[in-house]
Amino acid sequence: MAATQLRQWWTASNPHLLLESQSSLLRSLVRHRHRQRSHPSGINWVEFRSKQKSASNANLPTVILAHGFGSGLGFFFKNVDPLLSSGEVSRVLCVDWLGMGGSARPPCRESPIRSVLHSSSSRFSLCNSEFSTAKAVGFFLDPFDEWLHDEARDGEPLWLFGHSLGGYLAGKYVMRVHERSSQVEMPNIEKCVLASPVGFQPLPKVNERMPTSDLPAAMRLVDALWSSNFTPQSLVRMMGSSRGKSSVKKALRGRIPHLNDQSTDLLSDYLYHITVAPASGEYAMNSLLEPYASAQGAGVFAREHIGEGEIAKAIRQNLHRSPLKSILTCFGDHDWMRSGHEASARAEMESISSMGIRSKFDIVSNAGHHLYLDNEPELTRLI
């Protein structure tokens, strides 16, 4: 209790202020009214409904927006109004993954540990964890599955949109529900959009990887900090409220410079609060993703990739009863994630298309990694 009070005093943040910053952001920048909700699984989410009242709305899809690492549902503030105003969507549900955003922050007892404690094979790995990949995937998808089962209306079409880490988890979720027993009811996900997702490219072969001892000093420092549970969020927590808030705002302006002053102020305040909240889901990143370096360069890879036919193989197991009608993967034209995953993503879309499911790979123009903010109109048309 004392440690929690000290942290909240030092950071000038607590769960109440976090949700207040979320509500202030959404009230100020989204025309449609929202309802903030919480689920017994710990999931924080908000619901937006179309203002257009008609009987046909009952047959329109609900769009689920799932964020990436270090982000939160508030980052979709530019996407809600265009989707609901399109006349093709009845509801938009923005959801925070467990351990991130405004969702519950359960302690991660199996967080990253120093790679020197592992076998000699780990010398090729920048960071290792005792939190297995399967457990890390379940950490996020188990509560998400509970939430979706409870909150989806009977028979309503669902469009699942995931960005970055959220795109990877959305892909894994589609795989999971198709790998289940035929006796288990499948959620009515008709469309899946993977926006700038990590995880399509398979891990490099062992003989292509650069041993950690041969890495530049800066990358070895990253290894030491990450493997010791020192994440970017940890740095902001150490700064305290004044320096922390100014640093977050500066970083946000650098990453998304085209936002106006009001949007930047509201989004940076929200980002600060979700960043300094207790560490939780950020530690599962180590078990999901693995940075590798080679003579050709460095990249971030999923320990369990979703390329090379993996999604297609999972869908094929229950293709006869699958509600999935289409799947889209897209990257920004100057997205840092694009170069490492484009070829694998294109090949995966072709594999899925061969089963009769509409699949497409596309590039969003004038957009970087945060394509949902960089070029919202084009992304909305793609969805």
Short mmCIF file of C-alpha atoms in Angstrom, two decimals:
data_model
loop_
_atom_site.label_atom_id
_atom_site.label_comp_id
_atom_site.label_asym_id
_atom_site.label_seq_id
_atom_site.Cartn_x
_atom_site.Cartn_y
_atom_site.Cartn_z
CA MET A 1 0.00 0.00 0.00
CA ALA A 2 2.75 2.45 0.95
CA ALA A 3 4.68 1.69 -2.24
CA THR A 4 1.55 2.28 -4.33
CA GLN A 5 0.88 5.61 -2.61
CA LEU A 6 4.49 6.68 -3.09
CA ARG A 7 4.39 5.80 -6.80
CA GLN A 8 1.11 7.66 -7.28
CA TRP A 9 2.50 10.71 -5.49
CA TRP A 10 5.72 10.68 -7.51
CA THR A 11 3.97 10.24 -10.86
CA ALA A 12 0.87 12.32 -9.97
CA SER A 13 -1.20 9.57 -11.51
CA ASN A 14 -3.68 6.91 -10.43
CA PRO A 15 -6.40 4.77 -12.07
CA HIS A 16 -9.01 7.50 -11.60
CA LEU A 17 -6.87 10.15 -13.31
CA LEU A 18 -6.05 7.70 -16.11
CA LEU A 19 -9.72 7.13 -16.90
CA GLU A 20 -10.40 10.86 -16.56
CA SER A 21 -7.73 11.60 -19.17
CA GLN A 22 -9.27 8.93 -21.43
CA SER A 23 -12.75 10.43 -21.09
CA SER A 24 -11.48 13.98 -21.63
CA LEU A 25 -9.70 12.91 -24.82
CA LEU A 26 -12.73 11.10 -26.24
CA ARG A 27 -15.27 13.77 -25.20
CA SER A 28 -13.20 16.54 -26.77
CA LEU A 29 -12.10 14.88 -30.02
CA VAL A 30 -14.90 12.43 -30.89
CA ARG A 31 -18.39 13.67 -31.83
CA HIS A 32 -20.15 10.42 -30.99
CA ARG A 33 -20.80 9.89 -27.30
CA HIS A 34 -19.07 7.02 -25.58
CA ARG A 35 -19.75 4.73 -22.67
CA GLN A 36 -16.75 3.66 -20.63
CA ARG A 37 -17.08 0.07 -19.47
CA SER A 38 -15.08 -2.47 -17.51
CA HIS A 39 -15.32 -6.25 -17.72
CA PRO A 40 -14.78 -8.79 -14.90
CA SER A 41 -11.73 -10.08 -16.78
CA GLY A 42 -10.05 -6.71 -16.17
CA ILE A 43 -10.60 -5.40 -19.69
CA ASN A 44 -11.25 -1.65 -20.07
CA TRP A 45 -13.29 -0.70 -23.11
CA VAL A 46 -15.53 2.00 -24.54
CA GLU A 47 -18.56 1.72 -26.77
CA PHE A 48 -19.68 4.16 -29.48
CA ARG A 49 -22.99 3.73 -31.27
CA SER A 50 -24.20 5.08 -34.60
CA LYS A 51 -26.52 8.06 -34.33
CA GLN A 52 -28.50 6.78 -37.31
CA LYS A 53 -31.59 5.01 -35.99
CA SER A 54 -32.97 2.43 -38.38
CA ALA A 55 -34.02 -1.20 -38.47
CA SER A 56 -31.15 -1.96 -40.85
CA ASN A 57 -28.64 -1.05 -38.14
CA ALA A 58 -29.29 -4.41 -36.50
CA ASN A 59 -27.58 -6.12 -39.44
CA LEU A 60 -24.62 -3.78 -39.63
CA PRO A 61 -21.26 -4.90 -38.23
CA THR A 62 -19.58 -3.87 -35.01
CA VAL A 63 -15.95 -2.79 -35.40
CA ILE A 64 -13.49 -3.73 -32.64
CA LEU A 65 -10.34 -1.58 -32.49
CA ALA A 66 -7.35 -3.07 -30.63
CA HIS A 67 -4.19 -1.04 -30.03
CA GLY A 68 -0.48 -1.85 -30.11
CA PHE A 69 2.34 -1.93 -27.56
CA GLY A 70 2.61 1.09 -25.26
CA SER A 71 -0.62 2.51 -26.63
CA GLY A 72 -4.26 2.51 -25.59
CA LEU A 73 -7.79 2.73 -26.93
CA GLY A 74 -7.70 6.54 -26.86
CA PHE A 75 -5.32 6.55 -29.82
CA PHE A 76 -8.26 5.67 -32.11
CA PHE A 77 -9.95 9.06 -31.54
CA LYS A 78 -9.70 9.97 -35.25
CA ASN A 79 -11.23 6.72 -36.49
CA VAL A 80 -14.51 6.45 -34.60
CA ASP A 81 -16.53 9.24 -36.26
CA PRO A 82 -15.64 8.30 -39.88
CA LEU A 83 -16.52 4.65 -39.26
CA LEU A 84 -19.87 5.38 -37.63
CA SER A 85 -20.73 8.13 -40.14
CA SER A 86 -20.12 5.79 -43.06
CA GLY A 87 -23.54 4.21 -42.64
CA GLU A 88 -21.93 0.77 -42.79
CA VAL A 89 -21.18 0.27 -39.08
CA SER A 90 -23.53 0.08 -36.10
CA ARG A 91 -21.04 0.20 -33.21
CA VAL A 92 -17.36 0.79 -32.56
CA LEU A 93 -15.80 -0.91 -29.54
CA CYS A 94 -12.34 0.29 -28.51
CA VAL A 95 -10.61 -2.13 -26.18
CA ASP A 96 -7.45 -2.13 -24.04
CA TRP A 97 -5.46 -5.35 -23.78
CA LEU A 98 -5.07 -6.66 -20.25
CA GLY A 99 -2.05 -5.08 -18.56
CA MET A 100 -2.11 -2.06 -20.88
CA GLY A 101 -4.06 1.18 -21.28
CA GLY A 102 -6.82 1.50 -18.70
CA SER A 103 -7.26 -2.24 -18.19
CA ALA A 104 -6.29 -4.00 -14.98
CA ARG A 105 -2.54 -4.33 -14.37
CA PRO A 106 -1.99 -7.79 -12.85
CA PRO A 107 1.61 -8.34 -11.73
CA CYS A 108 3.75 -10.31 -14.14
CA ARG A 109 5.57 -12.80 -11.92
CA GLU A 110 7.41 -14.42 -14.81
CA SER A 111 8.96 -11.29 -16.27
CA PRO A 112 12.19 -11.09 -18.30
CA ILE A 113 15.43 -12.37 -16.76
CA ARG A 114 19.07 -12.03 -17.76
CA SER A 115 20.00 -14.15 -20.75
CA VAL A 116 23.19 -15.39 -19.03
CA LEU A 117 20.99 -17.61 -16.87
CA HIS A 118 19.86 -19.55 -19.93
CA SER A 119 21.51 -22.21 -22.03
CA SER A 120 24.28 -21.43 -24.48
CA SER A 121 21.75 -21.31 -27.32
CA SER A 122 20.45 -18.04 -25.90
CA ARG A 123 23.67 -16.25 -26.87
CA PHE A 124 21.90 -15.36 -30.11
CA SER A 125 18.99 -13.75 -28.25
CA LEU A 126 18.90 -10.20 -27.00
CA CYS A 127 16.40 -11.01 -24.28
CA ASN A 128 14.82 -14.07 -22.70
CA SER A 129 11.93 -14.70 -20.38
CA GLU A 130 10.51 -17.46 -18.22
CA PHE A 131 7.08 -16.28 -19.37
CA SER A 132 6.55 -18.76 -22.23
CA THR A 133 5.19 -17.57 -25.57
CA ALA A 134 2.01 -19.60 -25.06
CA LYS A 135 1.48 -18.04 -21.63
CA ALA A 136 2.16 -14.56 -22.99
CA VAL A 137 -0.36 -15.03 -25.81
CA GLY A 138 -2.88 -16.37 -23.30
CA PHE A 139 -2.21 -13.43 -20.98
CA PHE A 140 -3.76 -11.16 -23.61
CA LEU A 141 -6.16 -13.44 -25.51
CA ASP A 142 -7.83 -15.28 -22.62
CA PRO A 143 -9.44 -12.15 -21.11
CA PHE A 144 -10.11 -10.76 -24.60
CA ASP A 145 -11.98 -13.96 -25.47
CA GLU A 146 -14.04 -13.74 -22.26
CA TRP A 147 -14.86 -10.10 -22.98
CA LEU A 148 -15.89 -10.76 -26.58
CA HIS A 149 -18.03 -13.74 -25.59
CA ASP A 150 -19.94 -11.57 -23.10
CA GLU A 151 -20.22 -8.33 -25.05
CA ALA A 152 -20.84 -9.43 -28.65
CA ARG A 153 -24.53 -9.53 -29.53
CA ASP A 154 -26.03 -12.73 -30.81
CA GLY A 155 -25.44 -13.03 -34.52
CA GLU A 156 -23.99 -9.56 -35.06
CA PRO A 157 -21.17 -9.41 -37.62
CA LEU A 158 -17.80 -8.45 -36.12
CA TRP A 159 -14.89 -6.70 -37.80
CA LEU A 160 -11.68 -7.08 -35.79
CA PHE A 161 -9.00 -4.43 -36.34
CA GLY A 162 -5.60 -4.73 -34.65
CA HIS A 163 -2.59 -2.44 -34.93
CA SER A 164 1.07 -3.48 -34.54
CA LEU A 165 1.20 -5.84 -31.53
CA GLY A 166 -2.60 -5.71 -31.61
CA GLY A 167 -2.45 -6.86 -35.24
CA TYR A 168 -0.31 -9.82 -34.25
CA LEU A 169 -2.70 -10.70 -31.41
CA ALA A 170 -5.72 -10.31 -33.71
CA GLY A 171 -4.09 -12.74 -36.13
CA LYS A 172 -3.36 -15.17 -33.30
CA TYR A 173 -6.96 -14.85 -32.12
CA VAL A 174 -8.32 -15.73 -35.57
CA MET A 175 -6.01 -18.75 -35.52
CA ARG A 176 -7.11 -19.73 -32.02
CA VAL A 177 -10.85 -19.71 -32.71
CA HIS A 178 -10.38 -21.78 -35.89
CA GLU A 179 -8.23 -24.34 -34.08
CA ARG A 180 -10.90 -25.03 -31.47
CA SER A 181 -13.07 -28.09 -31.38
CA SER A 182 -16.00 -27.98 -33.78
CA GLN A 183 -18.25 -28.27 -30.73
CA VAL A 184 -17.12 -24.85 -29.43
CA GLU A 185 -19.06 -21.87 -30.76
CA MET A 186 -16.97 -19.57 -32.96
CA PRO A 187 -17.28 -15.76 -32.60
CA ASN A 188 -18.90 -14.18 -35.65
CA ILE A 189 -15.77 -12.42 -36.95
CA GLU A 190 -16.52 -11.74 -40.62
CA LYS A 191 -13.60 -9.42 -41.29
CA CYS A 192 -10.11 -9.06 -39.83
CA VAL A 193 -7.81 -6.11 -40.49
CA LEU A 194 -4.15 -6.44 -39.51
CA ALA A 195 -2.69 -2.93 -39.59
CA SER A 196 1.11 -2.74 -39.58
CA PRO A 197 1.30 -6.04 -37.70
CA VAL A 198 4.43 -7.57 -36.29
CA GLY A 199 4.97 -11.29 -36.62
CA PHE A 200 4.70 -12.33 -40.26
CA GLN A 201 8.40 -12.76 -40.84
CA PRO A 202 9.82 -16.00 -39.36
CA LEU A 203 12.85 -15.98 -37.08
CA PRO A 204 16.20 -15.86 -38.91
CA LYS A 205 18.11 -19.10 -39.16
CA VAL A 206 20.65 -19.65 -36.42
CA ASN A 207 23.61 -19.34 -38.78
CA GLU A 208 22.34 -15.92 -39.88
CA ARG A 209 22.13 -14.44 -36.38
CA MET A 210 24.81 -12.29 -34.83
CA PRO A 211 25.92 -13.40 -31.35
CA THR A 212 25.12 -10.90 -28.63
CA SER A 213 28.83 -10.47 -27.86
CA ASP A 214 29.38 -9.13 -31.41
CA LEU A 215 26.65 -6.50 -31.21
CA PRO A 216 27.41 -2.77 -31.01
CA ALA A 217 27.58 -1.33 -27.51
CA ALA A 218 24.23 0.46 -27.89
CA MET A 219 22.41 -2.79 -28.69
CA ARG A 220 24.11 -4.60 -25.84
CA LEU A 221 22.86 -1.83 -23.56
CA VAL A 222 19.31 -2.41 -24.84
CA ASP A 223 19.76 -6.09 -24.02
CA ALA A 224 20.92 -5.34 -20.49
CA LEU A 225 18.11 -2.88 -19.77
CA TRP A 226 15.29 -4.92 -21.31
CA SER A 227 16.43 -8.19 -19.75
CA SER A 228 16.48 -6.45 -16.38
CA ASN A 229 12.83 -5.39 -16.74
CA PHE A 230 13.82 -1.82 -17.65
CA THR A 231 11.29 -0.83 -20.32
CA PRO A 232 10.67 2.61 -21.87
CA GLN A 233 7.74 2.93 -19.47
CA SER A 234 10.10 2.34 -16.54
CA LEU A 235 12.17 5.35 -17.59
CA VAL A 236 9.12 7.65 -17.61
CA ARG A 237 8.03 6.35 -14.19
CA MET A 238 11.45 7.23 -12.80
CA MET A 239 11.24 10.79 -14.16
CA GLY A 240 8.26 11.79 -12.04
CA SER A 241 5.31 13.89 -13.15
CA SER A 242 6.93 17.09 -14.43
CA ARG A 243 9.81 15.65 -16.48
CA GLY A 244 7.77 12.59 -17.39
CA LYS A 245 4.89 14.57 -18.88
CA SER A 246 7.19 16.87 -20.86
CA SER A 247 9.21 13.91 -22.17
CA VAL A 248 6.08 12.04 -23.29
CA LYS A 249 4.76 15.13 -25.06
CA LYS A 250 8.08 15.69 -26.81
CA ALA A 251 8.20 12.05 -27.94
CA LEU A 252 4.61 12.21 -29.19
CA ARG A 253 5.33 15.34 -31.24
CA GLY A 254 8.34 13.58 -32.74
CA ARG A 255 6.39 10.46 -33.69
CA ILE A 256 3.13 12.12 -34.81
CA PRO A 257 4.04 15.72 -35.66
CA HIS A 258 0.94 16.52 -37.73
CA LEU A 259 -1.51 16.57 -34.80
CA ASN A 260 -2.86 19.98 -33.81
CA ASP A 261 -2.10 21.48 -30.40
CA GLN A 262 -5.39 20.39 -28.78
CA SER A 263 -5.02 16.80 -29.95
CA THR A 264 -1.38 16.69 -28.88
CA ASP A 265 -2.15 18.07 -25.42
CA LEU A 266 -5.01 15.66 -24.77
CA LEU A 267 -3.28 12.64 -26.26
CA SER A 268 0.03 13.28 -24.48
CA ASP A 269 -1.73 13.63 -21.12
CA TYR A 270 -3.53 10.34 -21.75
CA LEU A 271 -0.34 8.65 -22.95
CA TYR A 272 1.50 9.79 -19.83
CA HIS A 273 -1.06 8.23 -17.50
CA ILE A 274 -1.18 4.87 -19.31
CA THR A 275 2.63 4.85 -19.43
CA VAL A 276 3.23 5.37 -15.70
CA ALA A 277 0.50 2.94 -14.61
CA PRO A 278 1.87 -0.18 -12.87
CA ALA A 279 4.06 -2.38 -15.07
CA SER A 280 2.26 -5.45 -16.32
CA GLY A 281 1.58 -6.31 -19.96
CA GLU A 282 4.81 -4.64 -21.11
CA TYR A 283 6.79 -7.55 -19.65
CA ALA A 284 4.96 -10.07 -21.85
CA MET A 285 6.51 -8.38 -24.90
CA ASN A 286 9.79 -10.16 -24.19
CA SER A 287 8.06 -13.52 -24.53
CA LEU A 288 6.14 -12.63 -27.69
CA LEU A 289 8.82 -10.82 -29.66
CA GLU A 290 12.54 -11.25 -30.06
CA PRO A 291 14.97 -8.76 -31.60
CA TYR A 292 17.72 -10.27 -33.73
CA ALA A 293 20.64 -8.76 -35.54
CA SER A 294 22.54 -10.06 -38.54
CA ALA A 295 25.05 -8.74 -41.01
CA GLN A 296 22.08 -7.49 -43.07
CA GLY A 297 20.61 -5.48 -40.21
CA ALA A 298 18.40 -5.78 -37.13
CA GLY A 299 14.71 -6.57 -36.77
CA VAL A 300 11.96 -7.60 -34.38
CA PHE A 301 10.48 -11.06 -34.86
CA ALA A 302 7.66 -13.00 -33.24
CA ARG A 303 8.77 -16.11 -31.38
CA GLU A 304 5.66 -17.75 -32.88
CA HIS A 305 5.21 -16.13 -36.29
CA ILE A 306 1.91 -15.90 -38.15
CA GLY A 307 3.37 -16.10 -41.67
CA GLU A 308 4.42 -18.95 -43.96
CA GLY A 309 0.87 -20.29 -44.12
CA GLU A 310 0.24 -20.38 -40.36
CA ILE A 311 -3.00 -18.35 -40.42
CA ALA A 312 -4.21 -20.20 -43.52
CA LYS A 313 -3.47 -23.56 -41.92
CA ALA A 314 -5.47 -22.66 -38.81
CA ILE A 315 -8.46 -21.37 -40.80
CA ARG A 316 -8.48 -24.51 -42.94
CA GLN A 317 -9.14 -26.65 -39.85
CA ASN A 318 -12.66 -25.24 -39.55
CA LEU A 319 -13.14 -23.60 -42.93
CA HIS A 320 -16.51 -25.31 -43.39
CA ARG A 321 -18.03 -23.38 -40.47
CA SER A 322 -15.89 -20.26 -40.49
CA PRO A 323 -17.75 -16.92 -40.56
CA LEU A 324 -14.60 -15.19 -41.85
CA LYS A 325 -15.30 -13.56 -45.21
CA SER A 326 -12.29 -11.28 -45.66
CA ILE A 327 -8.93 -10.42 -44.19
CA LEU A 328 -6.77 -7.39 -44.94
CA THR A 329 -3.15 -6.66 -44.07
CA CYS A 330 -1.79 -3.16 -44.61
CA PHE A 331 1.26 -1.05 -43.82
CA GLY A 332 2.07 2.63 -44.17
CA ASP A 333 4.20 3.54 -47.19
CA HIS A 334 7.03 4.72 -44.91
CA ASP A 335 6.23 2.35 -42.05
CA TRP A 336 9.37 1.07 -40.31
CA MET A 337 7.66 -2.31 -39.89
CA ARG A 338 6.95 -2.68 -43.61
CA SER A 339 10.33 -3.78 -45.00
CA GLY A 340 10.72 -6.76 -42.70
CA HIS A 341 7.20 -8.14 -43.01
CA GLU A 342 5.78 -7.12 -46.39
CA ALA A 343 6.86 -10.16 -48.42
CA SER A 344 5.70 -12.63 -45.78
CA ALA A 345 2.40 -10.81 -45.32
CA ARG A 346 1.70 -10.77 -49.08
CA ALA A 347 2.40 -14.51 -49.30
CA GLU A 348 0.08 -15.22 -46.35
CA MET A 349 -2.76 -13.24 -47.96
CA GLU A 350 -2.31 -15.28 -51.14
CA SER A 351 -2.51 -18.53 -49.14
CA ILE A 352 -5.74 -17.42 -47.49
CA SER A 353 -7.19 -16.26 -50.81
CA SER A 354 -6.68 -19.75 -52.25
CA MET A 355 -9.32 -21.02 -49.79
CA GLY A 356 -11.99 -18.71 -51.15
CA ILE A 357 -11.70 -16.05 -48.42
CA ARG A 358 -11.26 -12.53 -49.78
CA SER A 359 -7.80 -11.42 -48.74
CA LYS A 360 -5.82 -8.37 -49.66
CA PHE A 361 -2.49 -6.71 -49.01
CA ASP A 362 -2.36 -2.93 -49.29
CA ILE A 363 -0.16 0.07 -48.63
CA VAL A 364 -1.60 3.21 -47.04
CA SER A 365 -0.06 6.28 -48.67
CA ASN A 366 1.47 9.15 -46.71
CA ALA A 367 1.54 7.05 -43.54
CA GLY A 368 4.11 5.65 -41.17
CA HIS A 369 3.62 3.06 -38.46
CA HIS A 370 0.68 4.95 -36.92
CA LEU A 371 -1.28 4.75 -40.18
CA TYR A 372 -4.63 5.07 -38.36
CA LEU A 373 -3.60 8.61 -37.38
CA ASP A 374 -1.37 9.49 -40.34
CA ASN A 375 -3.96 8.82 -43.06
CA GLU A 376 -7.30 8.03 -41.46
CA PRO A 377 -9.46 8.65 -44.60
CA GLU A 378 -7.58 6.10 -46.72
CA LEU A 379 -7.49 3.53 -43.92
CA THR A 380 -11.23 3.93 -43.34
CA ARG A 381 -11.89 3.30 -47.04
CA LEU A 382 -9.75 0.14 -46.88
CA ILE A 383 -11.66 -1.15 -43.86
#
